[in-house]
GROMACS .gro file of C-alpha atoms in nm:
model
  356
    1UNK     CA    1 -10.757  -1.111   8.862
    2UNK     CA    2 -10.491  -1.260   9.026
    3UNK     CA    3 -10.162  -1.306   8.852
    4UNK     CA    4 -10.233  -1.703   8.853
    5UNK     CA    5 -10.577  -1.622   8.715
    6UNK     CA    6 -10.414  -1.422   8.428
    7UNK     CA    7 -10.165  -1.667   8.365
    8UNK     CA    8 -10.426  -1.968   8.371
    9UNK     CA    9 -10.644  -1.748   8.120
   10UNK     CA   10 -10.368  -1.719   7.859
   11UNK     CA   11 -10.292  -2.096   7.895
   12UNK     CA   12 -10.663  -2.186   7.852
   13UNK     CA   13 -10.674  -1.938   7.537
   14UNK     CA   14 -10.359  -2.125   7.385
   15UNK     CA   15 -10.549  -2.469   7.472
   16UNK     CA   16 -10.868  -2.370   7.310
   17UNK     CA   17 -10.692  -2.271   6.978
   18UNK     CA   18 -10.493  -2.559   6.966
   19UNK     CA   19 -10.579  -2.819   6.698
   20UNK     CA   20 -10.581  -3.147   6.859
   21UNK     CA   21 -10.223  -3.233   6.764
   22UNK     CA   22 -10.147  -2.987   7.080
   23UNK     CA   23  -9.819  -2.872   6.990
   24UNK     CA   24  -9.800  -2.553   7.152
   25UNK     CA   25  -9.947  -2.667   7.504
   26UNK     CA   26  -9.697  -2.964   7.496
   27UNK     CA   27  -9.427  -2.713   7.435
   28UNK     CA   28  -9.528  -2.510   7.736
   29UNK     CA   29  -9.558  -2.825   7.946
   30UNK     CA   30  -9.204  -2.932   7.878
   31UNK     CA   31  -9.068  -2.611   7.953
   32UNK     CA   32  -9.253  -2.619   8.296
   33UNK     CA   33  -9.118  -2.967   8.344
   34UNK     CA   34  -8.751  -2.876   8.286
   35UNK     CA   35  -8.798  -2.560   8.503
   36UNK     CA   36  -8.947  -2.778   8.770
   37UNK     CA   37  -8.697  -3.060   8.754
   38UNK     CA   38  -8.386  -2.844   8.683
   39UNK     CA   39  -8.480  -2.505   8.813
   40UNK     CA   40  -8.114  -2.351   8.795
   41UNK     CA   41  -8.092  -2.427   8.434
   42UNK     CA   42  -8.381  -2.221   8.317
   43UNK     CA   43  -8.489  -1.857   8.386
   44UNK     CA   44  -8.839  -1.823   8.266
   45UNK     CA   45  -8.811  -1.426   8.206
   46UNK     CA   46  -8.515  -1.509   7.964
   47UNK     CA   47  -8.662  -1.650   7.636
   48UNK     CA   48  -8.321  -1.741   7.508
   49UNK     CA   49  -8.296  -2.004   7.779
   50UNK     CA   50  -8.569  -2.223   7.610
   51UNK     CA   51  -8.684  -2.064   7.297
   52UNK     CA   52  -8.520  -2.316   7.050
   53UNK     CA   53  -8.437  -2.599   7.304
   54UNK     CA   54  -8.809  -2.619   7.391
   55UNK     CA   55  -8.898  -2.740   7.031
   56UNK     CA   56  -8.682  -3.040   7.087
   57UNK     CA   57  -8.833  -3.122   7.423
   58UNK     CA   58  -9.176  -3.099   7.271
   59UNK     CA   59  -9.089  -3.296   6.961
   60UNK     CA   60  -8.947  -3.580   7.220
   61UNK     CA   61  -9.300  -3.605   7.361
   62UNK     CA   62  -9.517  -3.562   7.061
   63UNK     CA   63  -9.337  -3.813   6.850
   64UNK     CA   64  -9.448  -4.058   7.114
   65UNK     CA   65  -9.787  -3.913   7.158
   66UNK     CA   66  -9.879  -3.846   6.817
   67UNK     CA   67  -9.615  -4.017   6.599
   68UNK     CA   68  -9.540  -3.695   6.415
   69UNK     CA   69  -9.359  -3.362   6.529
   70UNK     CA   70  -9.448  -3.003   6.440
   71UNK     CA   71  -9.369  -2.906   6.084
   72UNK     CA   72  -9.475  -2.545   6.092
   73UNK     CA   73  -9.235  -2.249   6.005
   74UNK     CA   74  -9.012  -2.129   6.282
   75UNK     CA   75  -9.196  -1.808   6.271
   76UNK     CA   76  -9.537  -1.956   6.343
   77UNK     CA   77  -9.383  -2.188   6.635
   78UNK     CA   78  -9.224  -1.884   6.797
   79UNK     CA   79  -9.554  -1.697   6.798
   80UNK     CA   80  -9.660  -1.912   7.100
   81UNK     CA   81  -9.409  -1.651   7.301
   82UNK     CA   82  -9.600  -1.353   7.165
   83UNK     CA   83  -9.762  -1.084   7.403
   84UNK     CA   84 -10.108  -1.228   7.303
   85UNK     CA   85 -10.012  -1.591   7.395
   86UNK     CA   86  -9.740  -1.708   7.636
   87UNK     CA   87  -9.487  -1.439   7.681
   88UNK     CA   88  -9.206  -1.496   7.940
   89UNK     CA   89  -9.387  -1.303   8.220
   90UNK     CA   90  -9.702  -1.514   8.189
   91UNK     CA   91  -9.461  -1.816   8.146
   92UNK     CA   92  -9.313  -1.711   8.460
   93UNK     CA   93  -9.617  -1.692   8.637
   94UNK     CA   94  -9.713  -2.057   8.529
   95UNK     CA   95  -9.374  -2.169   8.646
   96UNK     CA   96  -9.431  -2.046   8.991
   97UNK     CA   97  -9.775  -2.228   9.000
   98UNK     CA   98  -9.624  -2.531   8.868
   99UNK     CA   99  -9.339  -2.533   9.109
  100UNK     CA  100  -9.587  -2.465   9.409
  101UNK     CA  101  -9.814  -2.754   9.317
  102UNK     CA  102  -9.519  -2.991   9.217
  103UNK     CA  103  -9.643  -3.015   8.837
  104UNK     CA  104 -10.010  -2.938   8.861
  105UNK     CA  105  -9.988  -2.704   8.557
  106UNK     CA  106  -9.818  -2.985   8.357
  107UNK     CA  107 -10.073  -3.240   8.442
  108UNK     CA  108 -10.349  -2.968   8.371
  109UNK     CA  109 -10.222  -2.948   8.014
  110UNK     CA  110 -10.186  -3.320   7.939
  111UNK     CA  111 -10.527  -3.382   8.090
  112UNK     CA  112 -10.660  -3.131   7.845
  113UNK     CA  113 -10.495  -3.299   7.586
  114UNK     CA  114 -10.618  -3.641   7.686
  115UNK     CA  115 -10.990  -3.460   7.704
  116UNK     CA  116 -10.928  -3.360   7.346
  117UNK     CA  117 -10.832  -3.690   7.211
  118UNK     CA  118 -11.134  -3.848   7.410
  119UNK     CA  119 -11.378  -3.606   7.192
  120UNK     CA  120 -11.179  -3.678   6.872
  121UNK     CA  121 -11.204  -4.048   6.960
  122UNK     CA  122 -11.577  -4.037   6.975
  123UNK     CA  123 -11.606  -3.861   6.653
  124UNK     CA  124 -11.393  -4.080   6.475
  125UNK     CA  125 -11.553  -4.392   6.595
  126UNK     CA  126 -11.823  -4.293   6.376
  127UNK     CA  127 -11.596  -4.328   6.071
  128UNK     CA  128 -11.408  -4.645   6.190
  129UNK     CA  129 -11.739  -4.843   6.267
  130UNK     CA  130 -11.970  -4.743   5.996
  131UNK     CA  131 -12.032  -4.909   5.656
  132UNK     CA  132 -12.051  -4.787   5.311
  133UNK     CA  133 -12.452  -4.818   5.334
  134UNK     CA  134 -12.489  -4.553   5.602
  135UNK     CA  135 -12.190  -4.327   5.599
  136UNK     CA  136 -12.255  -3.981   5.546
  137UNK     CA  137 -11.951  -3.742   5.461
  138UNK     CA  138 -12.144  -3.404   5.568
  139UNK     CA  139 -12.237  -3.560   5.903
  140UNK     CA  140 -11.879  -3.642   5.950
  141UNK     CA  141 -11.782  -3.323   5.881
  142UNK     CA  142 -12.025  -3.156   6.056
  143UNK     CA  143 -11.929  -3.355   6.386
  144UNK     CA  144 -11.610  -3.174   6.382
  145UNK     CA  145 -11.763  -2.823   6.299
  146UNK     CA  146 -12.008  -2.868   6.594
  147UNK     CA  147 -11.771  -2.974   6.866
  148UNK     CA  148 -11.595  -2.697   7.033
  149UNK     CA  149 -11.288  -2.890   7.104
  150UNK     CA  150 -11.243  -3.034   6.766
  151UNK     CA  151 -11.328  -2.739   6.565
  152UNK     CA  152 -10.969  -2.631   6.519
  153UNK     CA  153 -10.887  -2.949   6.361
  154UNK     CA  154 -11.130  -2.965   6.105
  155UNK     CA  155 -10.875  -2.860   5.820
  156UNK     CA  156 -10.718  -3.177   5.870
  157UNK     CA  157 -11.046  -3.397   5.863
  158UNK     CA  158 -11.131  -3.205   5.534
  159UNK     CA  159 -10.803  -3.271   5.373
  160UNK     CA  160 -10.843  -3.649   5.471
  161UNK     CA  161 -11.199  -3.665   5.322
  162UNK     CA  162 -11.074  -3.505   5.003
  163UNK     CA  163 -10.760  -3.711   4.967
  164UNK     CA  164 -10.934  -4.052   5.045
  165UNK     CA  165 -11.184  -3.952   4.773
  166UNK     CA  166 -10.942  -3.834   4.521
  167UNK     CA  167 -10.714  -4.104   4.578
  168UNK     CA  168 -10.961  -4.397   4.557
  169UNK     CA  169 -11.114  -4.272   4.254
  170UNK     CA  170 -10.792  -4.225   4.060
  171UNK     CA  171 -10.695  -4.570   4.140
  172UNK     CA  172 -11.040  -4.712   4.032
  173UNK     CA  173 -10.998  -4.543   3.688
  174UNK     CA  174 -10.665  -4.716   3.669
  175UNK     CA  175 -10.519  -4.339   3.537
  176UNK     CA  176 -10.219  -4.346   3.380
  177UNK     CA  177  -9.972  -4.063   3.315
  178UNK     CA  178  -9.743  -4.076   3.000
  179UNK     CA  179  -9.434  -3.886   2.952
  180UNK     CA  180  -9.244  -3.861   2.621
  181UNK     CA  181  -8.942  -3.671   2.449
  182UNK     CA  182  -9.001  -3.521   2.110
  183UNK     CA  183  -8.818  -3.768   1.846
  184UNK     CA  184  -8.657  -3.449   1.696
  185UNK     CA  185  -8.464  -3.397   2.036
  186UNK     CA  186  -8.263  -3.709   2.029
  187UNK     CA  187  -7.940  -3.546   1.997
  188UNK     CA  188  -8.019  -3.323   2.312
  189UNK     CA  189  -8.149  -3.625   2.475
  190UNK     CA  190  -7.810  -3.819   2.401
  191UNK     CA  191  -7.616  -3.521   2.547
  192UNK     CA  192  -7.813  -3.531   2.857
  193UNK     CA  193  -7.871  -3.911   2.909
  194UNK     CA  194  -7.781  -3.928   3.264
  195UNK     CA  195  -8.025  -3.648   3.339
  196UNK     CA  196  -8.313  -3.792   3.168
  197UNK     CA  197  -8.254  -4.126   3.334
  198UNK     CA  198  -8.226  -4.015   3.673
  199UNK     CA  199  -8.492  -3.729   3.660
  200UNK     CA  200  -8.754  -3.863   3.393
  201UNK     CA  201  -8.661  -4.199   3.361
  202UNK     CA  202  -8.613  -4.191   3.010
  203UNK     CA  203  -8.312  -4.265   2.790
  204UNK     CA  204  -8.208  -4.302   2.411
  205UNK     CA  205  -8.373  -4.660   2.369
  206UNK     CA  206  -8.699  -4.555   2.590
  207UNK     CA  207  -8.807  -4.213   2.500
  208UNK     CA  208  -9.172  -4.267   2.655
  209UNK     CA  209  -9.262  -4.355   3.016
  210UNK     CA  210  -9.598  -4.423   3.165
  211UNK     CA  211  -9.680  -4.441   3.528
  212UNK     CA  212  -9.979  -4.460   3.754
  213UNK     CA  213 -10.145  -4.150   3.844
  214UNK     CA  214 -10.146  -4.054   4.193
  215UNK     CA  215 -10.256  -3.808   4.456
  216UNK     CA  216 -10.025  -3.724   4.755
  217UNK     CA  217 -10.082  -3.521   5.067
  218UNK     CA  218  -9.813  -3.269   5.160
  219UNK     CA  219  -9.862  -3.365   5.519
  220UNK     CA  220  -9.768  -3.034   5.676
  221UNK     CA  221  -9.995  -2.873   5.919
  222UNK     CA  222 -10.012  -2.529   5.768
  223UNK     CA  223 -10.101  -2.267   6.064
  224UNK     CA  224 -10.208  -1.994   5.833
  225UNK     CA  225 -10.412  -2.220   5.629
  226UNK     CA  226 -10.255  -2.108   5.324
  227UNK     CA  227 -10.045  -2.310   5.036
  228UNK     CA  228 -10.071  -2.652   4.893
  229UNK     CA  229 -10.246  -2.927   5.075
  230UNK     CA  230 -10.217  -3.193   4.797
  231UNK     CA  231 -10.073  -3.246   4.457
  232UNK     CA  232 -10.092  -3.489   4.179
  233UNK     CA  233  -9.844  -3.635   3.930
  234UNK     CA  234 -10.046  -3.524   3.646
  235UNK     CA  235 -10.012  -3.157   3.727
  236UNK     CA  236 -10.273  -2.991   3.950
  237UNK     CA  237 -10.196  -2.883   4.291
  238UNK     CA  238 -10.500  -2.903   4.537
  239UNK     CA  239 -10.578  -2.633   4.797
  240UNK     CA  240 -10.828  -2.717   5.064
  241UNK     CA  241 -11.025  -2.429   5.213
  242UNK     CA  242 -11.290  -2.456   5.488
  243UNK     CA  243 -11.247  -2.107   5.647
  244UNK     CA  244 -11.338  -1.766   5.487
  245UNK     CA  245 -11.100  -1.663   5.200
  246UNK     CA  246 -10.991  -1.294   5.196
  247UNK     CA  247 -10.777  -1.101   4.917
  248UNK     CA  248 -10.439  -1.152   5.122
  249UNK     CA  249 -10.496  -1.520   5.162
  250UNK     CA  250 -10.611  -1.571   4.806
  251UNK     CA  251 -10.299  -1.399   4.697
  252UNK     CA  252 -10.053  -1.588   4.913
  253UNK     CA  253 -10.242  -1.915   4.781
  254UNK     CA  254 -10.188  -1.846   4.447
  255UNK     CA  255  -9.840  -1.670   4.481
  256UNK     CA  256  -9.720  -1.971   4.691
  257UNK     CA  257  -9.798  -2.251   4.457
  258UNK     CA  258  -9.590  -2.283   4.146
  259UNK     CA  259  -9.834  -2.515   3.981
  260UNK     CA  260 -10.033  -2.345   3.699
  261UNK     CA  261 -10.339  -2.555   3.759
  262UNK     CA  262 -10.477  -2.509   4.095
  263UNK     CA  263 -10.789  -2.688   4.252
  264UNK     CA  264 -10.977  -2.528   4.530
  265UNK     CA  265 -11.198  -2.741   4.735
  266UNK     CA  266 -11.439  -2.508   4.945
  267UNK     CA  267 -11.802  -2.472   5.099
  268UNK     CA  268 -12.055  -2.385   4.852
  269UNK     CA  269 -12.111  -2.045   5.025
  270UNK     CA  270 -11.748  -1.948   4.960
  271UNK     CA  271 -11.746  -2.047   4.602
  272UNK     CA  272 -11.900  -1.734   4.422
  273UNK     CA  273 -11.700  -1.515   4.650
  274UNK     CA  274 -11.375  -1.705   4.535
  275UNK     CA  275 -11.434  -1.701   4.189
  276UNK     CA  276 -11.539  -1.303   4.215
  277UNK     CA  277 -11.184  -1.249   4.423
  278UNK     CA  278 -10.985  -1.428   4.188
  279UNK     CA  279 -11.141  -1.228   3.881
  280UNK     CA  280 -11.043  -0.923   4.068
  281UNK     CA  281 -10.683  -0.995   4.133
  282UNK     CA  282 -10.648  -1.138   3.761
  283UNK     CA  283 -10.561  -1.501   3.858
  284UNK     CA  284 -10.895  -1.707   3.771
  285UNK     CA  285 -10.695  -1.852   3.468
  286UNK     CA  286 -10.475  -2.041   3.730
  287UNK     CA  287 -10.774  -2.200   3.900
  288UNK     CA  288 -10.855  -2.546   3.716
  289UNK     CA  289 -11.173  -2.616   3.903
  290UNK     CA  290 -11.349  -2.521   4.224
  291UNK     CA  291 -11.508  -2.833   4.404
  292UNK     CA  292 -11.764  -2.758   4.677
  293UNK     CA  293 -11.907  -2.984   4.976
  294UNK     CA  294 -12.185  -3.057   4.750
  295UNK     CA  295 -11.955  -3.217   4.507
  296UNK     CA  296 -11.787  -3.401   4.757
  297UNK     CA  297 -12.101  -3.526   4.917
  298UNK     CA  298 -12.251  -3.630   4.572
  299UNK     CA  299 -11.927  -3.840   4.475
  300UNK     CA  300 -11.923  -3.993   4.850
  301UNK     CA  301 -12.292  -4.092   4.781
  302UNK     CA  302 -12.203  -4.238   4.438
  303UNK     CA  303 -11.884  -4.419   4.555
  304UNK     CA  304 -12.057  -4.569   4.852
  305UNK     CA  305 -12.399  -4.640   4.743
  306UNK     CA  306 -12.384  -4.595   4.352
  307UNK     CA  307 -12.368  -4.832   4.061
  308UNK     CA  308 -12.009  -4.911   4.138
  309UNK     CA  309 -12.029  -4.916   4.526
  310UNK     CA  310 -11.932  -5.289   4.535
  311UNK     CA  311 -11.627  -5.211   4.337
  312UNK     CA  312 -11.505  -4.890   4.533
  313UNK     CA  313 -11.719  -4.836   4.840
  314UNK     CA  314 -11.525  -5.029   5.086
  315UNK     CA  315 -11.188  -4.906   4.950
  316UNK     CA  316 -11.289  -4.580   4.993
  317UNK     CA  317 -11.404  -4.611   5.353
  318UNK     CA  318 -11.094  -4.809   5.421
  319UNK     CA  319 -10.847  -4.540   5.282
  320UNK     CA  320 -11.046  -4.273   5.469
  321UNK     CA  321 -11.009  -4.467   5.804
  322UNK     CA  322 -10.624  -4.557   5.723
  323UNK     CA  323 -10.560  -4.191   5.685
  324UNK     CA  324 -10.743  -4.086   5.994
  325UNK     CA  325 -10.556  -4.341   6.209
  326UNK     CA  326 -10.225  -4.222   6.068
  327UNK     CA  327 -10.298  -3.858   6.136
  328UNK     CA  328 -10.454  -3.918   6.463
  329UNK     CA  329 -10.306  -4.234   6.617
  330UNK     CA  330 -10.499  -4.365   6.928
  331UNK     CA  331 -10.340  -4.326   7.272
  332UNK     CA  332 -10.444  -4.647   7.462
  333UNK     CA  333 -10.224  -4.558   7.794
  334UNK     CA  334 -10.007  -4.302   7.921
  335UNK     CA  335  -9.654  -4.328   7.752
  336UNK     CA  336  -9.356  -4.391   7.960
  337UNK     CA  337  -9.215  -4.054   7.871
  338UNK     CA  338  -9.491  -3.898   8.081
  339UNK     CA  339  -9.576  -4.196   8.330
  340UNK     CA  340  -9.289  -4.133   8.581
  341UNK     CA  341  -9.396  -3.778   8.633
  342UNK     CA  342  -9.680  -3.882   8.891
  343UNK     CA  343  -9.937  -3.640   8.729
  344UNK     CA  344 -10.217  -3.881   8.843
  345UNK     CA  345 -10.117  -3.791   9.220
  346UNK     CA  346 -10.134  -3.451   9.166
  347UNK     CA  347 -10.463  -3.263   9.322
  348UNK     CA  348 -10.465  -2.913   9.326
  349UNK     CA  349 -10.851  -2.741   9.321
  350UNK     CA  350 -10.737  -2.416   9.123
  351UNK     CA  351 -10.588  -2.653   8.826
  352UNK     CA  352 -10.862  -2.896   8.804
  353UNK     CA  353 -10.991  -2.977   8.487
  354UNK     CA  354 -11.275  -2.772   8.304
  355UNK     CA  355 -11.420  -2.874   7.974
  356UNK     CA  356 -11.346  -2.706   7.656
   0.00000   0.00000   0.00000
């Protein structure tokens, strides 16, 4: 293979592994853009010239394209420059190609981004245009599993599906949470009156507080698929799994979540293994419950077409669509931040677009 073929293969590998938010490929594109337009300021063989700065360059574009920026750990973000991704020597090859073609590598990356967003739009159209009478949640999940370009983003779709259901049912049930202070602790409450008022919204005259129960998405893209995805204000932390869980990941999930009650959402095939694994490492008592895809399918069926469908069916679909729109904002046209770069005018056979 030639140097440029090696470089392109490395770039394609990163692109194929990227979720639809495309943070890592965008970061590469922005490094190449700065190198092309200001070559004297960046030596692509010197990682220190762009390792940290490129995160800001990426964020400037992603906030426009996606309405958000990467919140992954610094260590995960820096993995982009590891030997098995885009190390400086590979980036330098890409830079030479990009310079030779006046931006074809940048254009290639953003065209791949546009293609992946187009795939996403087709998959999401099913959710946005269907009704409670015919929406099938398993079909929707499988539309992401079966599409190579979207498979890496199924974790976010899974999370949104769970959140929409949990949030809708908690609201429909009008679940309330009550916190109160033991009457025998009045003296201590008086001593820490400002703490109780600021932190617990309690005081000497009002030692009880009732509030609506709610579920919250953490909203962080966790690259290693560990940690907490959702939490409730009545106790449980919720971890959503769609990938196989090994012992190391199970330990990190339980160790990384301070809640003593964890709900795990997973595929049916994973349930027995997860229970066995948690028993082996002695942490089964910290798991409040394990929810499977079958549970989700059954609950969606009841919510959309069951006895109370007229009450909660549309609310569930609206919540689902709203969360999807927030997570994956539509891109109707090329934003101004990219429009002036002339990508549409670039034509290079080697850097033509191939499907995912």
